[in-house]
PDB file of C-alpha atoms in Angstrom:
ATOM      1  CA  UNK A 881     -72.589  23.045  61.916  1.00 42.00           C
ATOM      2  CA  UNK A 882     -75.167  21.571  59.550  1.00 40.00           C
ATOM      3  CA  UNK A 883     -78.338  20.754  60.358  1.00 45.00           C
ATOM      4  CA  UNK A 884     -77.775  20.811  64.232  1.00 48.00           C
ATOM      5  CA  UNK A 885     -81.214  18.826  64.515  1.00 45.00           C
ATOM      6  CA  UNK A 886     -81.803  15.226  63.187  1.00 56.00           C
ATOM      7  CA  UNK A 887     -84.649  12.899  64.516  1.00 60.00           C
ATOM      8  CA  UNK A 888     -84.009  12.607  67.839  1.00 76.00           C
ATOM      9  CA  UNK A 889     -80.872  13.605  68.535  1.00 83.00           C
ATOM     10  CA  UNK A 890     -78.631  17.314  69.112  1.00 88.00           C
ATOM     11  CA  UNK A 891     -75.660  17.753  67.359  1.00 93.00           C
ATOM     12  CA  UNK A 892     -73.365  20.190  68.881  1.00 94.00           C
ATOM     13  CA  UNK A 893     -69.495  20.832  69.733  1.00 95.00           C
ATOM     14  CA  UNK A 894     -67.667  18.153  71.897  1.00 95.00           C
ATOM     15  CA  UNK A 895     -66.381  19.367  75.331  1.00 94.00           C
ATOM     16  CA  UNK A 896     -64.001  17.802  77.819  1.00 94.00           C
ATOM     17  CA  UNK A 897     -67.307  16.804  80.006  1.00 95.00           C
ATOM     18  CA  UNK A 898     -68.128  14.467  77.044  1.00 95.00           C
ATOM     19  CA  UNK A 899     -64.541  12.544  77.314  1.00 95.00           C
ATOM     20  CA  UNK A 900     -65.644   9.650  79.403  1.00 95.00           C
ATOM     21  CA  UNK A 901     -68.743   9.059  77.243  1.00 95.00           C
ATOM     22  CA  UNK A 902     -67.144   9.582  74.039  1.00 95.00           C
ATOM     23  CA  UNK A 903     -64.545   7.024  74.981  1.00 94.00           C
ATOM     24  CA  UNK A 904     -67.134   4.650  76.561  1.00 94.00           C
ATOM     25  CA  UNK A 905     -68.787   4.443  73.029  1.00 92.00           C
ATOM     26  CA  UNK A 906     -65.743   4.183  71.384  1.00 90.00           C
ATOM     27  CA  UNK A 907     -64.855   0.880  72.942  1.00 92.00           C
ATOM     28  CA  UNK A 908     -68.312   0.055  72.937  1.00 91.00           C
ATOM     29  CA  UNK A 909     -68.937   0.615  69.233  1.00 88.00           C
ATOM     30  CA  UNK A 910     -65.626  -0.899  68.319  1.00 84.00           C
ATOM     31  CA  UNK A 911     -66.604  -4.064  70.232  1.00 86.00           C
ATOM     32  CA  UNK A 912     -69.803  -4.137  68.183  1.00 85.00           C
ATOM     33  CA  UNK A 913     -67.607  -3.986  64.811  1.00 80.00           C
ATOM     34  CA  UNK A 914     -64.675  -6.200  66.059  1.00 74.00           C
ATOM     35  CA  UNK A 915     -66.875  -8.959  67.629  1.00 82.00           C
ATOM     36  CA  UNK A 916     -64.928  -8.695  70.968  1.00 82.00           C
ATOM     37  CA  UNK A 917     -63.448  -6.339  73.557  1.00 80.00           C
ATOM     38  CA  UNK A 918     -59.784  -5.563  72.082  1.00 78.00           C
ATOM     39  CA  UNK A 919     -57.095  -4.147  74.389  1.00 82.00           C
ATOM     40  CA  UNK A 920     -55.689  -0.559  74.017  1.00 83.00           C
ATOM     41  CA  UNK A 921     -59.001   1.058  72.360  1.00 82.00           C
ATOM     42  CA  UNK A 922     -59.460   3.296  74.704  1.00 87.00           C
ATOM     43  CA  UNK A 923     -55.497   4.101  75.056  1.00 87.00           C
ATOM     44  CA  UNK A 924     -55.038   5.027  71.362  1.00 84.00           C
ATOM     45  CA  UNK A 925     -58.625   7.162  71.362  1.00 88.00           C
ATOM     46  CA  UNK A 926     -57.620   9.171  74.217  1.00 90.00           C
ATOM     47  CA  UNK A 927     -54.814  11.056  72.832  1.00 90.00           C
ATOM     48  CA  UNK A 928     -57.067  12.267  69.643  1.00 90.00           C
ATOM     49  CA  UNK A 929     -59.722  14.090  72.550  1.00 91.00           C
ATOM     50  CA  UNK A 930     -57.368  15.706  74.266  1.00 90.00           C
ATOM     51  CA  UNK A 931     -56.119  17.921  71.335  1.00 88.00           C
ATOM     52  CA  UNK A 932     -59.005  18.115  68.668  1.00 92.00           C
ATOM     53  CA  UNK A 933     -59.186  20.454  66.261  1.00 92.00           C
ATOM     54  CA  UNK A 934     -63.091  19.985  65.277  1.00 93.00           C
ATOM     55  CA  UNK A 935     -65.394  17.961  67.449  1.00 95.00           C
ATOM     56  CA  UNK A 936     -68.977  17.046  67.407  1.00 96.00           C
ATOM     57  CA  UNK A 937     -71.426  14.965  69.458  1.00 96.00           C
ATOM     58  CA  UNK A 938     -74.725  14.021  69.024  1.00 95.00           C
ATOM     59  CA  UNK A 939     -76.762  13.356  72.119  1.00 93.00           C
ATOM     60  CA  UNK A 940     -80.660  12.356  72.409  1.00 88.00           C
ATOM     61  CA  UNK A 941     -83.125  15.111  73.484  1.00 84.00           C
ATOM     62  CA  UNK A 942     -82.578  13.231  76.994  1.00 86.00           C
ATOM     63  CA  UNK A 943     -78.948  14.304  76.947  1.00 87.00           C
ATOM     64  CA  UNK A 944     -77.485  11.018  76.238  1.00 89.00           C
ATOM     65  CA  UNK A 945     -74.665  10.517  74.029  1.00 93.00           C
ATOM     66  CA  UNK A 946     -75.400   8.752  71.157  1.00 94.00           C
ATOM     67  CA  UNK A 947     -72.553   9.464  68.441  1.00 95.00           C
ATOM     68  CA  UNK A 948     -69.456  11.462  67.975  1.00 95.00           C
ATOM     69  CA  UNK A 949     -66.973  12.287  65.728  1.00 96.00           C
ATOM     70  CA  UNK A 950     -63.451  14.209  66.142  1.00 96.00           C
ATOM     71  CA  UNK A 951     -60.366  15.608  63.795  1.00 95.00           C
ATOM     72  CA  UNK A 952     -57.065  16.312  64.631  1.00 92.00           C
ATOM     73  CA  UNK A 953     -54.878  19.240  62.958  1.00 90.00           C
ATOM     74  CA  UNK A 954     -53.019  17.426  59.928  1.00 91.00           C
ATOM     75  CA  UNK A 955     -50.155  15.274  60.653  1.00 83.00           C
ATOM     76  CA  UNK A 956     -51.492  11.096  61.168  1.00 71.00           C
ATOM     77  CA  UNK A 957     -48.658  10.124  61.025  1.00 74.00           C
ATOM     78  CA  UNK A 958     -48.729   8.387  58.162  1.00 78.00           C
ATOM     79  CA  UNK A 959     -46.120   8.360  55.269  1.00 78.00           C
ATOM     80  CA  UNK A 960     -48.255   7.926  52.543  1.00 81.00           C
ATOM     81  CA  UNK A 961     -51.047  10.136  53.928  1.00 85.00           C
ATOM     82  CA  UNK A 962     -51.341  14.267  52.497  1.00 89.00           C
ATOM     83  CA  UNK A 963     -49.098  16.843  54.922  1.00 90.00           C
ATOM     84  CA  UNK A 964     -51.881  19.150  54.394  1.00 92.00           C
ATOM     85  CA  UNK A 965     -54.344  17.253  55.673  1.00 94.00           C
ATOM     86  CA  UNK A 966     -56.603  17.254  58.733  1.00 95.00           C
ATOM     87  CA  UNK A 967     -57.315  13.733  60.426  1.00 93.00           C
ATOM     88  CA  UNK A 968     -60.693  12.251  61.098  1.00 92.00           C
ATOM     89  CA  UNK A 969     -59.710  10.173  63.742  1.00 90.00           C
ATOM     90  CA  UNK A 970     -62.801   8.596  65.372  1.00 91.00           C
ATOM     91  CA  UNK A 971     -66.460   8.330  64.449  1.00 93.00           C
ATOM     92  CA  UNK A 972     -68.914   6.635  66.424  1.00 93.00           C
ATOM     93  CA  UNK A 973     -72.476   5.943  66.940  1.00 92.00           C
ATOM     94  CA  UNK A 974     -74.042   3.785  69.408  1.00 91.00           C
ATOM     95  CA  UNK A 975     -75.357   0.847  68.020  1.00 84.00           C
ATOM     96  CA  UNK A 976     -78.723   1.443  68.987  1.00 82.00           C
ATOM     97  CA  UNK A 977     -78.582   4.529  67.080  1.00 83.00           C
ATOM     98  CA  UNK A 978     -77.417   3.233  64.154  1.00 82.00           C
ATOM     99  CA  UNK A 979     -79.204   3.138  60.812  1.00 82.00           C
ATOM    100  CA  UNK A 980     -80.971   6.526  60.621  1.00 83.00           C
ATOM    101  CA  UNK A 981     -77.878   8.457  59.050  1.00 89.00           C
ATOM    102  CA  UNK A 982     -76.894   9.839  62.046  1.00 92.00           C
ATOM    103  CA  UNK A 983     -72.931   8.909  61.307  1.00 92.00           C
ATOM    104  CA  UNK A 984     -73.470  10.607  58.180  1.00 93.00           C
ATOM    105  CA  UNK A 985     -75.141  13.419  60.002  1.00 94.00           C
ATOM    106  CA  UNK A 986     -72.297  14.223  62.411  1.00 95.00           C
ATOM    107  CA  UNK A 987     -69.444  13.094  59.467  1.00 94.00           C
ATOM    108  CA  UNK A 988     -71.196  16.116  57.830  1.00 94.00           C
ATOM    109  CA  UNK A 989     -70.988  18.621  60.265  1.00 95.00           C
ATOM    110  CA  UNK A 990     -67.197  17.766  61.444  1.00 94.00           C
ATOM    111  CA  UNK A 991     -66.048  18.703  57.616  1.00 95.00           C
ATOM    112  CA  UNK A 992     -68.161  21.701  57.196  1.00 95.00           C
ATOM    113  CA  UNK A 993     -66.699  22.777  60.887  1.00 95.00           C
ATOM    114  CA  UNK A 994     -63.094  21.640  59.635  1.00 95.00           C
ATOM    115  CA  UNK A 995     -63.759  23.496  56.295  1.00 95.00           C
ATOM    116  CA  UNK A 996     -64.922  26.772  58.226  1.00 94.00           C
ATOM    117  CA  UNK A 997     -61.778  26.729  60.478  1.00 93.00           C
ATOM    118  CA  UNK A 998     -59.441  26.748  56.884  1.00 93.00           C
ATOM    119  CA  UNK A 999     -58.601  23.444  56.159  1.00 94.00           C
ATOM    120  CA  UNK A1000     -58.350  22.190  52.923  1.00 94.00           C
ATOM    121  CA  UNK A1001     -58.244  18.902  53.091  1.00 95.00           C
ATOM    122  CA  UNK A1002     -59.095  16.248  55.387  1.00 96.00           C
ATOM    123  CA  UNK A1003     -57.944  12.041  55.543  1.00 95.00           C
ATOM    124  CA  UNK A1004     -59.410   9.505  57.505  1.00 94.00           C
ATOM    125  CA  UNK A1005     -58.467   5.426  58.301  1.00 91.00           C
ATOM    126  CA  UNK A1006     -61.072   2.608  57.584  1.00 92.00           C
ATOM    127  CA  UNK A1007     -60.809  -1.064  57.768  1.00 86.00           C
ATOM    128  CA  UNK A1008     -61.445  -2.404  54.655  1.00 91.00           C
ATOM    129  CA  UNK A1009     -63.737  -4.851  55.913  1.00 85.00           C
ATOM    130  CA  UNK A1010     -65.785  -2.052  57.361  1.00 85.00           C
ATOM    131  CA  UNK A1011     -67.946  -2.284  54.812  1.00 90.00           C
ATOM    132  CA  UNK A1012     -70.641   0.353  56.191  1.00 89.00           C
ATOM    133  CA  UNK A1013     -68.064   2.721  57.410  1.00 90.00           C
ATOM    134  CA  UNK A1014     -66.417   2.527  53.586  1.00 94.00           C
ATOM    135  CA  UNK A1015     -69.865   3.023  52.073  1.00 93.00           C
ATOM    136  CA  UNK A1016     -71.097   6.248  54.215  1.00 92.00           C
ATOM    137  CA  UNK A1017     -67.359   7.747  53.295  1.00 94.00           C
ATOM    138  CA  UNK A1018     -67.881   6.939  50.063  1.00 95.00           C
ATOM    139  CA  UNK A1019     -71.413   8.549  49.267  1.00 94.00           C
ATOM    140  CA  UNK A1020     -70.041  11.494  51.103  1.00 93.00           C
ATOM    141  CA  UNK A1021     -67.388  12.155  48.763  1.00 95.00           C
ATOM    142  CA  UNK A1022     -64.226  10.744  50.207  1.00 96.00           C
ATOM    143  CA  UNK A1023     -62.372   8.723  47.786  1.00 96.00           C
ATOM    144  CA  UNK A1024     -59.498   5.982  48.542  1.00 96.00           C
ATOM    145  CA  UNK A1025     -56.008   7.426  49.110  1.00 92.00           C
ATOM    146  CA  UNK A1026     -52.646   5.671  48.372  1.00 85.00           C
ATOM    147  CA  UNK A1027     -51.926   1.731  49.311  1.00 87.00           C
ATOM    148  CA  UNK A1028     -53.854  -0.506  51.501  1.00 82.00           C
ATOM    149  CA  UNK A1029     -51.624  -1.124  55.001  1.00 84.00           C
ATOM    150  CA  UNK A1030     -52.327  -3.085  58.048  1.00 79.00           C
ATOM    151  CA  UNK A1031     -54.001  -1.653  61.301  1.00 70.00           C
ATOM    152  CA  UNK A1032     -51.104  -1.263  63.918  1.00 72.00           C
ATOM    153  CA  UNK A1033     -53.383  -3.047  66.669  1.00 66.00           C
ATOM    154  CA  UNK A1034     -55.436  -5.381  64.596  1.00 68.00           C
ATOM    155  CA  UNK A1035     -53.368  -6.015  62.085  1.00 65.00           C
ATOM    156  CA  UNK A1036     -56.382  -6.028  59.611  1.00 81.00           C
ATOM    157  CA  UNK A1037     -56.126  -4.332  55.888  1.00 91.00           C
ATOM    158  CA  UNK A1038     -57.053  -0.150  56.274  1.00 88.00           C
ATOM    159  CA  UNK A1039     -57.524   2.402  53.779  1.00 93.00           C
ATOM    160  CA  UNK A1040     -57.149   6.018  53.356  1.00 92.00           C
ATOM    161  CA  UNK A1041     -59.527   7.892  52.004  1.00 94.00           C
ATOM    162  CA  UNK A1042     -59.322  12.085  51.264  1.00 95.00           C
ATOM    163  CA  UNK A1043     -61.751  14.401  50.856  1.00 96.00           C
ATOM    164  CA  UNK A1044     -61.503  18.311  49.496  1.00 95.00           C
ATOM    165  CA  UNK A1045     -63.266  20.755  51.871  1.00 94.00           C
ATOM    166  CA  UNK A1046     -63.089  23.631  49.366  1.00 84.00           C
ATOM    167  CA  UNK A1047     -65.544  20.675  47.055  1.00 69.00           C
ATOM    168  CA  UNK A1048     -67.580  19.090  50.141  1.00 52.00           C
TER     169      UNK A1048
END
């Protein structure tokens, strides 16, 4: 994993004793971006930490969780999305931890983990309004991918974006 260390926080692998946090800052996080609490969060994250194929967390030197991110073997899903590609399926950070490029941090260290395990390619989902998310994927290297669609549970306009391991 790259740079394992960041100010004040331990990036590592994900393990099943991080599930109930992960998902607890997955519906907190997404409450933070959505302005309110919306049903089946939690439902549609769950699925995507029980089969990962990279996972990293980030926790505080106290052991708290304060970020995550996870990738599922390719397949979203998604017509329109590459065959070959894995899927970067959730990426967190608690808000308090937000702003020190910690989500870039653990974005980072998910691709060079998917890259070492031999994929090629990797696709992720963003709501277009998302306009932090879209500009941390963006100065990363990820670049839009095929037609703008609705969310399934939002119903809010998403993008695809792609990124090539063998360049990242």
């Amino acid at each position: 994993m790259t740079d394992p260390r960041s100010p004040g926080h331990l990036i590592r692998p994900g393990t099943v004793a991080d599930i109930g946090a992960c998902l607890a800052l997955w519906v907190r996080a997404c409450t933070v971006r959505d302005g309110q609490a919306v049903s089946g969060v939690a439902e549609r994250a769950r699925p995507k930490l029980d089969r990962p194929e990279s996972w990293v967390v980030a926790t505080s030197l106290q052991g708290v969780l304060t970020g995550f991110a996870v990738a599922t073997a390719p397949g979203s899903g998604i017509a329109t999305d590459p065959v070959d590609a894995a899927v970067v399926g959730l990426l967190a950070v608690s808000p308090s931890a937000q702003g020190d490029g910690l989500g870039g941090r653990l974005l980072a260290a998910m691709t060079d983990d998917l890259a070492s395990r031999g994929q090629v390619r990797a696709v992720l989902h963003v709501l277009v309004d998302n306009h932090r998310a879209v500009r941390l994927y963006e100065s990363q290297g990820w670049v839009p991918w095929g037609e703008v669609f609705p969310h399934t549970l939002l119903g809010r306009p998403v993008q695809s974006y792609t990124l090539d391991l063998a360049r990242a």
